Structure formats: C-alpha cells, structure tokens
Coordinates of C-alpha atoms and ligand atoms in Angstrom, one line a residue:
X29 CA 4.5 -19.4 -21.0
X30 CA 2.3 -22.6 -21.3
X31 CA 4.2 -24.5 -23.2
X32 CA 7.5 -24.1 -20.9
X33 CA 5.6 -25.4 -18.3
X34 CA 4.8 -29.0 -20.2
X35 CA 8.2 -31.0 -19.5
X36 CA 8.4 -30.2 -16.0
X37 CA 4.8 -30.7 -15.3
X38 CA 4.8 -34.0 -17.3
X39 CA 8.0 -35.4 -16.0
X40 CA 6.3 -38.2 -14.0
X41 CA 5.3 -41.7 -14.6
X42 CA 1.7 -41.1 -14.5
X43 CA 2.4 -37.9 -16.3
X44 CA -1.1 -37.1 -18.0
X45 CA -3.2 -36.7 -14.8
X46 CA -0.7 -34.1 -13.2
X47 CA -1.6 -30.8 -15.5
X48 CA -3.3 -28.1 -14.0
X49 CA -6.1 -27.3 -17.0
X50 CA -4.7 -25.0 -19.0
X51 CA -5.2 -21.6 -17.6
X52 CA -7.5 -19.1 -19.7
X53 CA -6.5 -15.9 -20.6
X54 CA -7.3 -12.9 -17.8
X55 CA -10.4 -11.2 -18.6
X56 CA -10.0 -8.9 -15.8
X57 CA -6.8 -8.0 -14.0
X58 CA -5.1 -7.7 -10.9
X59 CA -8.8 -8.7 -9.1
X60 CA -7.5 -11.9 -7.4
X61 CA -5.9 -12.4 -4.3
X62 CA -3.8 -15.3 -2.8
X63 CA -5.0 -16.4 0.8
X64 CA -5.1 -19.1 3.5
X65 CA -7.0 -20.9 5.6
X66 CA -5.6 -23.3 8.6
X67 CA -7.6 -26.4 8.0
X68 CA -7.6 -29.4 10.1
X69 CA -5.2 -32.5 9.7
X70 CA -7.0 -35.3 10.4
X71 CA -11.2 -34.5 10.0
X72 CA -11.9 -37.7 11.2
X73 CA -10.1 -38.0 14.7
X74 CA -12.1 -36.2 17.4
X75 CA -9.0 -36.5 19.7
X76 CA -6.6 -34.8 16.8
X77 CA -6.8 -31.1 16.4
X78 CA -3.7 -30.2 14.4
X79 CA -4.0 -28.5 11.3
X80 CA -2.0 -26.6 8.6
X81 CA -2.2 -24.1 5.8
X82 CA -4.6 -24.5 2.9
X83 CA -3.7 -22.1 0.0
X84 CA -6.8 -20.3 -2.0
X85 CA -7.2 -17.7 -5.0
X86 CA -10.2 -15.2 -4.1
X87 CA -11.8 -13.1 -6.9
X88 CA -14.7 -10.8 -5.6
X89 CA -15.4 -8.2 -8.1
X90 CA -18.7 -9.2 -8.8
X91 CA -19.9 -9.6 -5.3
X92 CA -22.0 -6.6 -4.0
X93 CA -20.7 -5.1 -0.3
X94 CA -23.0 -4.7 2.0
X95 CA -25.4 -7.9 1.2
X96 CA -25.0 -11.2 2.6
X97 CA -26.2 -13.1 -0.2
X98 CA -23.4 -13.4 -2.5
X99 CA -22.8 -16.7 -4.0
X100 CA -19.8 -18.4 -3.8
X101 CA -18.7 -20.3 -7.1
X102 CA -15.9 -22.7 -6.2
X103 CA -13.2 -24.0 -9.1
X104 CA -11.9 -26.8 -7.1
X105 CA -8.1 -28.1 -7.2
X106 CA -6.8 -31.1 -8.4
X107 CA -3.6 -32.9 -8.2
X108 CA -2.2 -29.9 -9.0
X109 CA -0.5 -26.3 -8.4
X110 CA -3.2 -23.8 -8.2
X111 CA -2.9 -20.8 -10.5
X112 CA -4.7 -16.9 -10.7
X113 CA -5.6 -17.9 -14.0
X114 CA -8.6 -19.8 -12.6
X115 CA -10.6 -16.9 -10.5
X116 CA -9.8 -14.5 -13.1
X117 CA -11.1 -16.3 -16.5
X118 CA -12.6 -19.4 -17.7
X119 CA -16.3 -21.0 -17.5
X120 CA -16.5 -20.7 -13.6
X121 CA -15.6 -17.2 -13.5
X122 CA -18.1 -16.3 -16.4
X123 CA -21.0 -17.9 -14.8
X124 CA -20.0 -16.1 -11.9
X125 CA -20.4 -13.2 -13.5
X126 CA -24.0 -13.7 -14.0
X127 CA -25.3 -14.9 -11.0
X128 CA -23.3 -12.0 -8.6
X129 CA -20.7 -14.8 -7.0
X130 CA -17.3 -14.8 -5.5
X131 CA -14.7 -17.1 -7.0
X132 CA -12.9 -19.4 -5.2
X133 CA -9.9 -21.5 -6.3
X134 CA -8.7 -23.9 -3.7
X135 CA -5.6 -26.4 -3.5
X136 CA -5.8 -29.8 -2.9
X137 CA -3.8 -30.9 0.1
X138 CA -0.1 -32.0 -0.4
X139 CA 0.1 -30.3 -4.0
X140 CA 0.6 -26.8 -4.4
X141 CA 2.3 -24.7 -1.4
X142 CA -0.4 -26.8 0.4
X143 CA 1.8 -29.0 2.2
X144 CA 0.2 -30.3 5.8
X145 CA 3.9 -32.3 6.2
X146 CA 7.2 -31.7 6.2
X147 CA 7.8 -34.1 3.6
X148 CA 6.1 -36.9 1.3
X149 CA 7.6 -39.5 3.2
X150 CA 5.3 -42.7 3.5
X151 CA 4.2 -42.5 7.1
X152 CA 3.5 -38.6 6.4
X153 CA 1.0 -39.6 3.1
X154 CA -1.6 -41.0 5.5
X155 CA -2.9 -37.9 5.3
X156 CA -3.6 -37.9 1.8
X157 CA -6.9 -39.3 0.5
X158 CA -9.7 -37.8 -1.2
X159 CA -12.2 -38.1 1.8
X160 CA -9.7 -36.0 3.9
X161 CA -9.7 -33.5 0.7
X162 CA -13.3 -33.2 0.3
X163 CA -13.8 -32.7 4.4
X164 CA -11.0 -29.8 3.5
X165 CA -13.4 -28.4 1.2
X166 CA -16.5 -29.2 3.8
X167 CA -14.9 -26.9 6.1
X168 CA -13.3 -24.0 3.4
X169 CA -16.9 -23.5 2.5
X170 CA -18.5 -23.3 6.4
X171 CA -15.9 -20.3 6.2
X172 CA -16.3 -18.4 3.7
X173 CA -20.3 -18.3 5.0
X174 CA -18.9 -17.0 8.2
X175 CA -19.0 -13.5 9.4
X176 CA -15.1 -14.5 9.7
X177 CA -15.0 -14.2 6.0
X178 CA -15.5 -10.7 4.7
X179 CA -17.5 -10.0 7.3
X180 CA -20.6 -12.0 6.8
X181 CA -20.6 -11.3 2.4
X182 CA -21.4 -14.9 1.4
X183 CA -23.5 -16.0 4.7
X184 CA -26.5 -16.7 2.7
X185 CA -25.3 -17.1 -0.9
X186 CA -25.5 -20.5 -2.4
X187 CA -22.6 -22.7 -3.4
X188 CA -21.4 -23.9 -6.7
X189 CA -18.6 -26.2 -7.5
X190 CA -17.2 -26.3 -10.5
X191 CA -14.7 -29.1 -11.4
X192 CA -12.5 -31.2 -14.0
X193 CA -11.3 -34.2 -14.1
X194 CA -10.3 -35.5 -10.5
X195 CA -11.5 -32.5 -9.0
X196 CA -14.9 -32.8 -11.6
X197 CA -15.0 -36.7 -9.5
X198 CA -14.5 -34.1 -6.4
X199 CA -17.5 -31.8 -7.5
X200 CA -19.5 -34.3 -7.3
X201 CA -18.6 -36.2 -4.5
X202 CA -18.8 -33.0 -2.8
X203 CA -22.7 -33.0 -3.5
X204 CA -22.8 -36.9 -2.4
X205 CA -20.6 -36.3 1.2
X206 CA -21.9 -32.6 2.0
X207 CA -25.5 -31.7 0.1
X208 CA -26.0 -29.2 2.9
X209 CA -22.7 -27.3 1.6
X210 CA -23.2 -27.6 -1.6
X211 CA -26.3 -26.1 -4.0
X212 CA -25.1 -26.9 -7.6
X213 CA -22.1 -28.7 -9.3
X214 CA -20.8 -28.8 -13.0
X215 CA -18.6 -31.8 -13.1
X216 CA -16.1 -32.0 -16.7
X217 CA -14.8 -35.0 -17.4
X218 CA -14.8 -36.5 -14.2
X219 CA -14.4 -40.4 -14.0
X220 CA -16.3 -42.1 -11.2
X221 CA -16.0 -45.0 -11.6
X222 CA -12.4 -46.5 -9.6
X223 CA -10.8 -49.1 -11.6
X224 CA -7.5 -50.9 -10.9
X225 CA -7.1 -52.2 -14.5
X226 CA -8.0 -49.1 -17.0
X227 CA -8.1 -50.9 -20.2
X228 CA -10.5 -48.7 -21.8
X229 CA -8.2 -45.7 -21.8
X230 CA -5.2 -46.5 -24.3
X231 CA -8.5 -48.0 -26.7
X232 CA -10.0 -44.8 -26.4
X233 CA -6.6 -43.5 -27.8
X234 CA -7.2 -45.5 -30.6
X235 CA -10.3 -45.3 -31.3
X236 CA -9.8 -41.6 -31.4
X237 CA -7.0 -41.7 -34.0
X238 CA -8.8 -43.6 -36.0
X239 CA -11.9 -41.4 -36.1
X240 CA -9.8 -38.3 -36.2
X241 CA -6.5 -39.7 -38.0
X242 CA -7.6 -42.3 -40.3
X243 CA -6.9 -46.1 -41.0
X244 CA -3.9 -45.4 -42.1
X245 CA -2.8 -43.7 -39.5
X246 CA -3.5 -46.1 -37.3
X247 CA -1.9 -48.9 -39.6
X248 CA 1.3 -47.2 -39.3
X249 CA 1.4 -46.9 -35.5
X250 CA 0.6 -50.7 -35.7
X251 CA 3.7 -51.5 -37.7
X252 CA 5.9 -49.4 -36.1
X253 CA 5.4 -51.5 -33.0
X254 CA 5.5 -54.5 -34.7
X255 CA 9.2 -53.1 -35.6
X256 CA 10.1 -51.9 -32.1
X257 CA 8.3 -54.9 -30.3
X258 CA 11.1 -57.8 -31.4
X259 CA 14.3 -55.0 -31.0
X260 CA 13.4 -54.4 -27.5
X261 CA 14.3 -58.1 -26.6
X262 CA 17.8 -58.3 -28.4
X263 CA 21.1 -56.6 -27.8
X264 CA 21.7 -55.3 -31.1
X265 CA 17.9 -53.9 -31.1
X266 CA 18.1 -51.9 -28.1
X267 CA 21.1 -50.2 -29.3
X268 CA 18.7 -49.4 -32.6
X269 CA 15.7 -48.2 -30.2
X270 CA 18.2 -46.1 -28.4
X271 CA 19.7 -44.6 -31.4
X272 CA 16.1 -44.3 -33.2
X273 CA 14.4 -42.5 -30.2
X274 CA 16.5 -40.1 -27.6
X275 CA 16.7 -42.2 -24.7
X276 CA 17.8 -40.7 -21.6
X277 CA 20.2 -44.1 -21.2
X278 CA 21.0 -47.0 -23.1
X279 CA 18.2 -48.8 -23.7
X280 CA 18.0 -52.3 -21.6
X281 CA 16.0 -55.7 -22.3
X282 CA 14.8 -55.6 -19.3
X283 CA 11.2 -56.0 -19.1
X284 CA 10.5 -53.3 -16.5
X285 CA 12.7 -50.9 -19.0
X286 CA 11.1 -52.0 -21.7
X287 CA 7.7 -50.8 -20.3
X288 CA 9.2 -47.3 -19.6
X289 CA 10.3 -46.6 -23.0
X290 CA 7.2 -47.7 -24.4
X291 CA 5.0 -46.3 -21.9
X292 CA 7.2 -42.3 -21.7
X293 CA 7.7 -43.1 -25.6
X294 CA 5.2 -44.3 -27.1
X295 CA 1.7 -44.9 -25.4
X296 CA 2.0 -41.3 -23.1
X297 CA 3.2 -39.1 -26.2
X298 CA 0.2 -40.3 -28.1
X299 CA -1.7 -40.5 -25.3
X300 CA -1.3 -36.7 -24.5
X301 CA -1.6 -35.9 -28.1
X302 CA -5.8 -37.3 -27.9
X303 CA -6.4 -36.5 -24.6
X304 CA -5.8 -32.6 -25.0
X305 CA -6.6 -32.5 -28.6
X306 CA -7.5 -29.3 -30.8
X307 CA -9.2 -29.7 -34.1
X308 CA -6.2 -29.9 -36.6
X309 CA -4.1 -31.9 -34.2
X310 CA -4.2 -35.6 -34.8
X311 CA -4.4 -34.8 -38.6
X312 CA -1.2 -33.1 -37.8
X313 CA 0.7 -35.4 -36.3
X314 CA -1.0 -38.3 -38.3
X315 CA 0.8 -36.4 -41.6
X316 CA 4.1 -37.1 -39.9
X317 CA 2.9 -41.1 -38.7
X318 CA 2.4 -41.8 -42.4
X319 CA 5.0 -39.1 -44.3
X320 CA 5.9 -41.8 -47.4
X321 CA 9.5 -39.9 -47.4
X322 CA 10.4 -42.3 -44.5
X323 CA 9.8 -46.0 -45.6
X324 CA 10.5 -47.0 -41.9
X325 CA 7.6 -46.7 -39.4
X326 CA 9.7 -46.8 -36.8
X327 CA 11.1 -43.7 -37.6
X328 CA 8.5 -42.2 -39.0
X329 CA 6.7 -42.9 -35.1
X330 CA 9.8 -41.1 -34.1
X331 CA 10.1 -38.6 -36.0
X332 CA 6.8 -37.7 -34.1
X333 CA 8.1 -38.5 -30.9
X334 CA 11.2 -36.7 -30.5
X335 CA 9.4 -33.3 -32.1
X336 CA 6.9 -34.1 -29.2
X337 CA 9.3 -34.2 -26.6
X338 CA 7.2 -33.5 -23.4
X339 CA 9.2 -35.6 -21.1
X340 CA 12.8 -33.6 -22.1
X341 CA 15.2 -33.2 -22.9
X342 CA 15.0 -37.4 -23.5
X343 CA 12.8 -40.5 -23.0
X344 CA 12.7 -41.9 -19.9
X345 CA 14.1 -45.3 -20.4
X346 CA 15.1 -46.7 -17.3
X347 CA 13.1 -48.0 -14.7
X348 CA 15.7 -47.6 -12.1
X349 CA 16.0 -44.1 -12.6
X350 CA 12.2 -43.5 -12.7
X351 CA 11.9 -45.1 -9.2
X352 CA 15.0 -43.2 -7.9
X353 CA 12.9 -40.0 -9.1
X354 CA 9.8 -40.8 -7.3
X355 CA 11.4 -42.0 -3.9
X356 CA 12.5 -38.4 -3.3
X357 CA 10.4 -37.3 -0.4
X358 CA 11.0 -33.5 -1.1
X359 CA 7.9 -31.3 -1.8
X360 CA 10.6 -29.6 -4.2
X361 CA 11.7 -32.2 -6.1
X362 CA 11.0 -32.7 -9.8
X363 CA 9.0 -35.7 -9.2
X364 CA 6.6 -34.9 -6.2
X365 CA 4.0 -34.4 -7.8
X366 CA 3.6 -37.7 -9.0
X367 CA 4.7 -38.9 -6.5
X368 CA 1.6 -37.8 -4.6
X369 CA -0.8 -38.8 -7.3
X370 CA 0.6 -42.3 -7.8
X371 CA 0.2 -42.6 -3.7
X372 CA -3.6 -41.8 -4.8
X373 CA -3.5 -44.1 -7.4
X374 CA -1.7 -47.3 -5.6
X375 CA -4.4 -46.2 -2.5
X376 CA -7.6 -45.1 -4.0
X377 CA -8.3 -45.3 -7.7
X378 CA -5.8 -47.7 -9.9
X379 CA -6.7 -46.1 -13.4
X380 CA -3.4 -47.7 -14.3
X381 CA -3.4 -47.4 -17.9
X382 CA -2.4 -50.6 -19.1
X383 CA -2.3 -52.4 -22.9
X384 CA -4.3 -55.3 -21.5
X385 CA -7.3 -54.1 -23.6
X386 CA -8.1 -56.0 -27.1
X387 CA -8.7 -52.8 -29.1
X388 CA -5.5 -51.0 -29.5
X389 CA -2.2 -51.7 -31.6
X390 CA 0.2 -50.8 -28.5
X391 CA 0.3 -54.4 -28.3
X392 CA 1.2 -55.9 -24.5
X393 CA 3.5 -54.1 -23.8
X394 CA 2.4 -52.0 -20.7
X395 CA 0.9 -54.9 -18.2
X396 CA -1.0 -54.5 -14.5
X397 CA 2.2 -56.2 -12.8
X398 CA 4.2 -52.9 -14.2
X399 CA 2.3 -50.4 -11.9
X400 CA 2.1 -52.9 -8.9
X401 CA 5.7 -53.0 -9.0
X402 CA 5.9 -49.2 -9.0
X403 CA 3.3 -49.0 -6.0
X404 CA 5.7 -51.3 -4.3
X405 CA 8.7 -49.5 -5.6
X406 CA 8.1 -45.7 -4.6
X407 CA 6.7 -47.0 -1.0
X408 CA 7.0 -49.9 -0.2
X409 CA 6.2 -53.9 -0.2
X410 CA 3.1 -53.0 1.9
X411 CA 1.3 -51.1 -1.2
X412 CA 0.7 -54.6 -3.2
X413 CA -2.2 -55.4 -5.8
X414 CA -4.4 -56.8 -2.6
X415 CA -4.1 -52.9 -1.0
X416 CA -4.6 -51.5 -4.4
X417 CA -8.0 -53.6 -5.1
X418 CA -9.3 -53.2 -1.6
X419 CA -8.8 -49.6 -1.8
X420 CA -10.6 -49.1 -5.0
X421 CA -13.5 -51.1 -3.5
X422 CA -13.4 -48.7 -0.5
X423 CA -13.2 -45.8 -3.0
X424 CA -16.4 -47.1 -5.0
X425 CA -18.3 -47.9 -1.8
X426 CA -17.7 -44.3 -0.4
X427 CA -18.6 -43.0 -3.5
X428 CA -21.0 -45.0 -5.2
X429 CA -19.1 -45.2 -8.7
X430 CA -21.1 -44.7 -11.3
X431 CA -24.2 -46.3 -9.8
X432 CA -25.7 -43.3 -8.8
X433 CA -25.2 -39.6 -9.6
X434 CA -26.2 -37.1 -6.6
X435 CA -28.9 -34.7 -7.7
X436 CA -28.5 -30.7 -8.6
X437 CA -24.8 -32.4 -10.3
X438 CA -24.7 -31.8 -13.9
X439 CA -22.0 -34.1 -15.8
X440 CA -20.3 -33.4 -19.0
X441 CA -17.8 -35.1 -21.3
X442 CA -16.1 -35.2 -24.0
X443 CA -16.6 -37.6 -26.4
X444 CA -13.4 -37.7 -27.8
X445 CA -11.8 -37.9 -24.1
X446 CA -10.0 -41.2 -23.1
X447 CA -10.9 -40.7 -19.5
X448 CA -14.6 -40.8 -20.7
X449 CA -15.1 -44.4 -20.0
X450 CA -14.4 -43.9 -16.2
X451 CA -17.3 -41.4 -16.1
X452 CA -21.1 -40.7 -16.7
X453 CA -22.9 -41.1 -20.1
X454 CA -26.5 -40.4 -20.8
X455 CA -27.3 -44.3 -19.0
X456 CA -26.8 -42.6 -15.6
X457 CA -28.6 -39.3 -16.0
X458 CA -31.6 -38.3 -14.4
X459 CA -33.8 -35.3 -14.0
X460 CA -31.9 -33.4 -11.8
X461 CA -28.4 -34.8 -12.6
X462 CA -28.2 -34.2 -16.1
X463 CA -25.3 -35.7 -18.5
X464 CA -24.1 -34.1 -22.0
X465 CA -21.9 -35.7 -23.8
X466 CA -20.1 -33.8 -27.1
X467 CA -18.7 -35.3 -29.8
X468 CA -15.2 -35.0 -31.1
X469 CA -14.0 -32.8 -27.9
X470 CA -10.9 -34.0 -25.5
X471 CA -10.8 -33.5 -22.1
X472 CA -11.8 -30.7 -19.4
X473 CA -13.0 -28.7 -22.2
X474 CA -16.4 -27.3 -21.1
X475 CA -14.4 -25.1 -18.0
X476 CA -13.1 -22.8 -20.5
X477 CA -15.2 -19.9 -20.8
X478 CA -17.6 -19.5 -23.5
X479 CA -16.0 -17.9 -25.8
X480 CA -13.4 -20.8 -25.8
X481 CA -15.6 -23.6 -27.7
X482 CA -13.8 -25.3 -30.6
X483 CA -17.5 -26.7 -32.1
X484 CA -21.1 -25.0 -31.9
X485 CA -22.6 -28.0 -30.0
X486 CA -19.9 -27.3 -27.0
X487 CA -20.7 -23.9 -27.0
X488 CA -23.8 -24.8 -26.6
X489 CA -23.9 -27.2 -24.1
X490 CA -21.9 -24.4 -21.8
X491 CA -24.8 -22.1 -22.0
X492 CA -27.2 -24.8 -21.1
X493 CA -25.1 -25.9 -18.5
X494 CA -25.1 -22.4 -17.1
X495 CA -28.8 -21.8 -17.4
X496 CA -29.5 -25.2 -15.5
X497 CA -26.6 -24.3 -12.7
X498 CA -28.7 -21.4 -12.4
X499 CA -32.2 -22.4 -12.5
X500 CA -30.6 -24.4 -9.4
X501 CA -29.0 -21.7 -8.1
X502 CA -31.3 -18.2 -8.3
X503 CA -34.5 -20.4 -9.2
X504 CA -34.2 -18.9 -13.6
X505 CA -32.8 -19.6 -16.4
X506 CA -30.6 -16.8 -16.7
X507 CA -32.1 -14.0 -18.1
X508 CA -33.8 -13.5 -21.8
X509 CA -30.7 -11.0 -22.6
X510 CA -28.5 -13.5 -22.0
X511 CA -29.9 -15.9 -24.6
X512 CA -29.7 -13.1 -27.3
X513 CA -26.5 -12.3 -26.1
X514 CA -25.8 -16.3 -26.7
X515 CA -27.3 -16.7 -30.5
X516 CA -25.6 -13.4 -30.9
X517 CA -22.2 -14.8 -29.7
X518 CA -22.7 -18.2 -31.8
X519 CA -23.1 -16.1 -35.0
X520 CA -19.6 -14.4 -34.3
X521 CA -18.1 -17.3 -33.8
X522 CA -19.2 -19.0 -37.0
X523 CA -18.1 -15.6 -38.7
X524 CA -14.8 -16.1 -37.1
X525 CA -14.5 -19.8 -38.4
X526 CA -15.6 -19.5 -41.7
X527 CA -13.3 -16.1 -42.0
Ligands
NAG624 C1 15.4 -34.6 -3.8 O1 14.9 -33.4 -4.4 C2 15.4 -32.2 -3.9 C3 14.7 -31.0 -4.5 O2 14.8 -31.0 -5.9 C4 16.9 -32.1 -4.1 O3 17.5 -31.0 -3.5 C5 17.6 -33.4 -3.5 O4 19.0 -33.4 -3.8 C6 16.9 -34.7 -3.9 N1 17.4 -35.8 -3.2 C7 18.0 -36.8 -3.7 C8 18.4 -37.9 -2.8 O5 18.2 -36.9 -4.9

C-alpha cells in the first residue's frame, strides 16, 4: 500500500518534507481509536475564543484502569496526514509498552482532516505557524491530564514526546515553550537550526553517494549534467531533454522551467533516493548511473529517473503549471499540502534547498531567487526574501537554533541524513540533553521500533535512548530483563543477517 501512496504524497514542489514516516507494521490490532479535541484558533489573542477540531489517534492498551498515573507517550504530527499506524507500532509505541503509557498521535493544524479554515486561502494561513501548533499541543496535553479525559487515567502520569523531523524540531521546542507539560522528549532528525539558504543539504546528497555509491558514481552524475546543462538553453536541446526524460510538457528555456525540471528531475529524485535510504539502495541505483551498456550519461541518469518516477506519471517541467497547482486553495486539492508547508517555509524556516553550495555536481542550477519567486508566486508579492529572512530570525529567536538544547531532550541523527546539518551533533550536547549520532543511517530512522534497525549501532542507540527517556521518566533504567531481552534480540538479529 506504501508505495501507491509516494506520487501523490510527493507531488509538490518541496516534495521531500511532505511524507508522513513510513508507517510500521501493527503489532497489535484494532486497539486505536480516532478522536477530537476542539482546540482554540488563535492561543495568543485573549479577546478571540474561536476554535476548531484537532484530529488524534488514541491507543490505551497498556494503560491500567483505575490509576491515575498512566503516562502519556505523545508521537507528534508533522506536515502531514496522521495515520493508526503510529499508536499501534513503531519506537513510541514500544517504549510505551514498558513504561505503562497511553499513545497519542496528534495532527498538526491545517494538514490532515485538521483544518481550522475553510480553505488555504492567504488571509486564512495566518493561522498557521509553529508557535500556534505547539500552543495546540500545550493545551491537547492539559487534557488528556484532565478528569475530562478518561476520567482522570493520565492525571498524574508524566509526558513524553516523541518526534521526527519537523515534528522531532517540535519535540523539542515543546520542552523549550512548555517544560511544565512536558517530562521527556526523543527528537529524530530534527533540524533546529532555521536557514533561508540550505546549501548543506543537496552536499549532503553527495557526499552520501559518494560514501555509499562510489566515485564513479558520482563522476557520472557529474557528466550527465554537464550534458543536460548546455541543452536546457537551446531549442533543439530542450526538445532532446524532453524526449530523454518524460516531461509532463515540452520542455522550455526558460530559466524558472529549467529549474523545475532539474529540481522534480534531477536533484529531488536523487535527493529522495539518500534521504530515505536502505542498505543496498544507492549501490542499486548507482549500478544503473554507471551501466557501461549506455555510453550516454544522460540517459543512463535517466534511465534512473523515469524507473524512479515519484512525481508521476511525468516530470514536472513547467513552472507555470507548478504555481497553478499550488494556488488552489482547496484542502482537497492535489497540491495542499505543499502548499501549506511552503507557506511554513516562505514564513518560518527557508530550508530552500538550493545548488548554491561548492560541494555537489548539480551544478547552479537550482538558485535562492527560484524559491523567492515561488513564495511570491503561491501568495503573493508581500511574501519576498526580506519576509522570508525576518521570519527565520523570528523563528531562531523563539527557538534558540541550535544554540541551546532544552534539558530532559535527547537528539538523534542520522549520519547519512541530508537534513543532518540543520540539527544537533555531539558539539551541542550536554548532560541531560544527550545527542547520538549513527553512521550510515538516513532519516527518521530511530522512531521505528526496535526490531526495525538496519545496523547493530542503531539498534543500539534505540535501547539507550529508551533506558535514558525512562530514567527521566520512572526514575530507572528500564529493568535488568529488559537488557537481556536486548543482547538477546541483537543476537537474533545478527542470526537473521548473516542467514
Ligand atoms: C482545486 O482543487 C479541487 C480539489 O481537487 C478541485 O476540485 C478544483 O477544481 C481545483 N480548482 C482549480 C481552479 O483547479
């Protein structure tokens, strides 16, 4: 069913942030339930009391009736749908498991069924900032410690939140904006750090392939742009790029198409490849970047490509279309999702992920002034670099960045992950907000349970992770049973490699 999903999730322009993490398999069924809380518009406005719907997942199997001390584990939404698969399965609900928790999914407001307007129009995304998100969770979590919630279960049970990526950032902002709500956080992959110009990203890429694919990989990525670079600025070569690749349109030489094809072609199909890599992948797809059957590497890039099709059923090519896409202010339309997370971008974070870096072969292809013009474009003239820079300054202010990391917040990313460089290393660690940083993996891959750990030093970083989030939580480690149940796993799981 997964795989379906990709094209439509990944149809927008800033397709790689808009992906739910990949759902783990159900290890118990049928124990969730979908429910909603009215949460207020506007948190900040004393005068302004409306408030709409906000859409949650609710798993208590392993809270005990009768006691008032359950803890509540929270696996906090992105820019994203929210899905059972979440409350049922995965790292958050294991730990759970442990420490007698409920499990909580919640959606972030305006994605999802969690829709506080009647439509994304401009005026109606005032709404939609991170601040107002976390103040959404601020007040989810004073419920669920009501008696209104299951009549007083989780009233004195402590609070974890458990995050990746934007909602890893959220995790821990949560701790920063609300210590008195929340008792412990795991943050994966989170990036911090608000950046207009995200050079480091599309390097990472690289870097990456080249650790993981080889030189020669990379040297035939290089060449093939240095064949598609000089058609994309000719008549006769665009017809060739649109023949080569399957472009939704005629190709153009028109910068701002130019940038699309590369960017939906090229830089976001590789891009995708790294950032949600499984061991075997890159080696994979580098056998098809250097296949010596195909003495073109241009085609041999899109060969690739095309069998990678994630935006389908074609390359988005034009420009004009893109922005006709993400100007439709339906909840429902193909596009509104990123829609809403370029708002957040062109507002709050940039994280544009542009080829003005040095250490890439993408060569400049994808510049700043391309995403300024889209911020313009979907909204309007209003949302120009100045309101994009201030806004990431507001963002870093309110959040501190990566100059300091609230306490009882333990980090962890990948070190194969090209949103890495946005987020905490082992510089910004202290005792009490611990980083771990594993080689090779991609991103938000320490949420998936356990048993889901593609190397031994993951694995084990998940079981640290879970004895520290309960030595805050319960006071222990968890228990010595645990720990032989641990080694005893790790043994399995090298069995089950090596066989
Ligand atoms: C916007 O998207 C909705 C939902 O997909 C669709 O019904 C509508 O026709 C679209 N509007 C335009 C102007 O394309």
């Amino acid at each position: 069913m997964w795989p379906l999903l990709l094209p439509a999730l990944f149809a927008g322009a800033l397709g790689l942030r808009t992906l739910e993490p990949p759902p783990p398999v159900s290890t118990t069924r049928n124990t969730y339930e979908e429910r909603w809380l009215d949460v207020r518009l506007d948190h900040f406005s004393a005068f302004y009391n409306d408030t709409f719907p906000m859409r949650f997942y609710y798993n208590g199997e392993f809270a005990v009736n009768n006691q008032v001390n359950n803890h509540i584990v929270i696996f906090v939404g992105g820019e994203w749908a929210i899905s059972p698969g979440w409350v049922t399965g995965g790292l958050a609900h294991e730990f759970a498991g442990y420490i007698q928790a409920g499990v909580f999914y919640t959606e972030h407001r305006y994605y999802g069924l969690t829709r506080p307007t009647n439509d994304t129009e401009v005026s109606n995304l005032r709404y939609l900032t991170v601040d107002q998100a976390l103040a959404d969770l601020a007040q989810f979590i004073e419920y669920i410690k009501s008696d209104e919630f299951e009549n007083g279960l989780y009233r004195e049970g402590k609070v974890v939140l458990v995050g990746c990526s934007y909602a890893g950032s959220m995790a821990t902002w949560m701790r920063l904006a609300y210590p008195h709500l929340t008792d412990a956080v795991l943050s994966d992959s989170g990036p911090l750090h608000a950046q207009t110009d995200f050079v480091e990203y599309l390097e990472k890429i690289n870097s990456v392939l080249l650790e993981q694919g080889g030189q020669t990989c990379v040297n035939s990525i290089q060449e093939a742009v240095n064949e598609i670079v000089p058609l994309l600025s000719t008549q006769t070569g665009v017809t060739t790029i649109s023949d080569v690749f399957n472009t939704c349109s005629p190709q153009t030489t028109n910068p701002m198409d130019s940038s699309t094809f590369f960017w939906f072609g090229i830089t976001e199909t590789l891009a995708y490849l790294v950032q949600y890599a499984m061991p075997g992948h890159i080696t994979d797809a580098c056998s098809v970047l250097t296949n010596s059957s195909e003495s073109s590497a241009m085609r041999r890039l899109a060969n690739y490509v095309n069998a990678h099709p994630w935006s389908q059923p074609c390359i988005r090519n034009s420009y004009s279309d893109v922005v006709a896409g993400h100007t439709n202010t339906s909840f429902d339309s193909s596009d509104s999702v990123m829609r809403l997370w370029t708002y957040q971008s062109c507002v709050e974070f940039g994280w544009f992920q542009t080829t003005n870096g040095n250490l890439h072969v993408f060569a400049n292809a994808i510049p700043l002034e391309y995403f300024h013009q889209m911020c313009q474009d979907f909204f309007s003239l209003y949302f120009n670099s100045n309101l994009t820079e201030s806004g990431v300054a507001r963002t870093n202010l309110l959040f501190a960045g990566l100059s300091h990391l609230p306490d009882y917040t333990i980090s962890v990313a990948g070190g194969a992950d090209p949103w890495a460089p946005m987020g905490p290393t082992g510089t910004h660690e202290s005792a009490l907000a611990p980083v771990f940083v594993v080689p090779g993996v991609s991103h938000c891959r320490a949420i998936q349970s356990t048993e889901n750990s593609e190397s031994t030093e993951l694995h084990e970083v998940k079981w640290e992770v879970m004895n520290i989030l309960s030595e805050y939580v319960t006071g222990t480690r968890m228990s010595a049973a645990n720990g032989v149940f641990a080694s005893l796993a790790l043994i399995l799981c090298a069995v089950a490699i090596a066989a």
